[in-house]
Coordinates of C-alpha atoms in Angstrom, one line a residue:
X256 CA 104.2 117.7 140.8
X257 CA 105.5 118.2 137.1
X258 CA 103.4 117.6 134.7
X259 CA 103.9 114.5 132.2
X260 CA 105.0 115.6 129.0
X261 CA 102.9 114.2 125.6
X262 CA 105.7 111.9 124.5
X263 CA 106.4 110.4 128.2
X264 CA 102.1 109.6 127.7
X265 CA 103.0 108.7 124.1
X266 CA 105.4 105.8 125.9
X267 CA 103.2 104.7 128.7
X268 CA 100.3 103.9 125.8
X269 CA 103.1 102.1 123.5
X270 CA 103.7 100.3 126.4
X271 CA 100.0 99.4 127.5
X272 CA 99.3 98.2 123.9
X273 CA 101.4 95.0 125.0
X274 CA 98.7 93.7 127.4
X275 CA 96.0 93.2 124.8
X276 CA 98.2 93.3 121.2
X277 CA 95.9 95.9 120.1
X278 CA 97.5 96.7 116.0
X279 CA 95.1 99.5 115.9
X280 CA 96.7 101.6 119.2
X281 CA 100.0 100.8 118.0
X282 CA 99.4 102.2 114.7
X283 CA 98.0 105.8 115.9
X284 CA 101.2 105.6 118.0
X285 CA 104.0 104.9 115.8
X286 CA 105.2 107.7 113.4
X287 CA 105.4 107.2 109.7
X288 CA 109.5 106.8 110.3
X289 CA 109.0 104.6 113.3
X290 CA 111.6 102.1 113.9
X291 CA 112.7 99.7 116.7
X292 CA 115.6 97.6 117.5
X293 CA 114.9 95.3 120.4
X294 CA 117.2 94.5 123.3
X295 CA 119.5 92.3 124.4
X296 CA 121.1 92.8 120.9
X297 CA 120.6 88.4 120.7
X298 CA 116.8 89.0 120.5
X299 CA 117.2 92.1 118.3
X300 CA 119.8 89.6 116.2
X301 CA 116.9 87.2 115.9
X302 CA 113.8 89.8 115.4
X303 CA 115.9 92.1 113.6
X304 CA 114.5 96.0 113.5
X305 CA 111.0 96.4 112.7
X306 CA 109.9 99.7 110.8
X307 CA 106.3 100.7 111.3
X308 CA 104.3 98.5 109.2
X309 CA 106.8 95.6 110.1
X310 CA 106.0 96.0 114.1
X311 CA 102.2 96.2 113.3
X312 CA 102.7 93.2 111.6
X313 CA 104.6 91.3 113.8
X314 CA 102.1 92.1 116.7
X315 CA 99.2 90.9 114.8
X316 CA 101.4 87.7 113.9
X317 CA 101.9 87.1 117.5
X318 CA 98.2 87.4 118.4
X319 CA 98.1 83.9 117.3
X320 CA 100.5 82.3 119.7
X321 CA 99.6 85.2 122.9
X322 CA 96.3 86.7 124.0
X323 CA 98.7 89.6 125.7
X324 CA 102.2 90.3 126.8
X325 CA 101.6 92.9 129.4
X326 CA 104.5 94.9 130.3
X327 CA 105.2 96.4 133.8
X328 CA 107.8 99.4 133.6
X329 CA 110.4 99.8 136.0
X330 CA 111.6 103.3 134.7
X331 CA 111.5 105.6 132.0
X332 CA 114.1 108.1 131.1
X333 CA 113.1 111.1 129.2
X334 CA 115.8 112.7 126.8
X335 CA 114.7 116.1 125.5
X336 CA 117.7 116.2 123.1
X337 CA 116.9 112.9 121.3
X338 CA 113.2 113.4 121.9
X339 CA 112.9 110.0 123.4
X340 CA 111.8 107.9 125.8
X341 CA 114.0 104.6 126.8
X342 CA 112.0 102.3 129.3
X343 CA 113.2 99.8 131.4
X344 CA 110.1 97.0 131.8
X345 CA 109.5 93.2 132.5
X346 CA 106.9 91.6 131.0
X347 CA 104.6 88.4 131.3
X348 CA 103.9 86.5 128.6
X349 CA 99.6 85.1 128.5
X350 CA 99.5 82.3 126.0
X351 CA 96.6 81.4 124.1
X352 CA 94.8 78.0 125.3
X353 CA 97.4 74.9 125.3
X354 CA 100.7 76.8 124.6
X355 CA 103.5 77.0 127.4
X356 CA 106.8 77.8 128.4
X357 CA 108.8 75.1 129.1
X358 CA 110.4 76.1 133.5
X359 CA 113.6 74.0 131.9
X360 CA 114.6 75.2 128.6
X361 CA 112.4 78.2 128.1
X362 CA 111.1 77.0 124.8
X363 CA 107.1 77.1 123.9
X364 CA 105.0 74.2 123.2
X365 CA 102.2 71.9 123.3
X366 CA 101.5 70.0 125.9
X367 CA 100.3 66.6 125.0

């Protein structure tokens, strides 16, 4: 069995963080230059790129509305000449006491 390389670990972590929101993992995680463009291209559209300090942001902002969005990979793919890692993952989002996804339209809410 290979080995997993530092930056494939790197990726499982960034990945874990999502299950608790935790700012302070993300930030030893992230490089100074960080930057993410999220997918489908209509939520990246609507979240727009986040640089380091951005995404650390927006997770905390989030933290509000979610105790956790754990995500469950399906793959990763390693690419040594781009020294990256692209992951394919579902997730599941855990909302904070009284918030909820609509089954109809999708949207989040109250109920009253």
């Amino acid at each position: 069995m290979v080995a997993e390389t530092a930056r494939l670990r790197t990726a499982k972590a960034f990945i874990s963080m999502f299950a608790t929101l935790d700012t302070t993992l993300l930030s030893s995680l992230l490089a100074p230059f960080y930057e993410q463009t999220f997918a489908p291209a209509s939520l990246s559209e609507y979240i727009g790129a986040k640089k380091k300090d951005a995404m650390i942001s927006h997770i905390a902002s989030v933290r509000t509305l979610m105790t956790g969005f754990p995500m469950y990979a399906k793959s990763y793919w390693e690419c040594d000449a781009e020294n990256m890692v692209t992951v394919w993952a579902t997730s599941k989002v855990e909302w904070r006491g009284g918030f909820e996804t609509c089954g109809s339209c999708g949207r989040v809410g109250i109920r009253g």
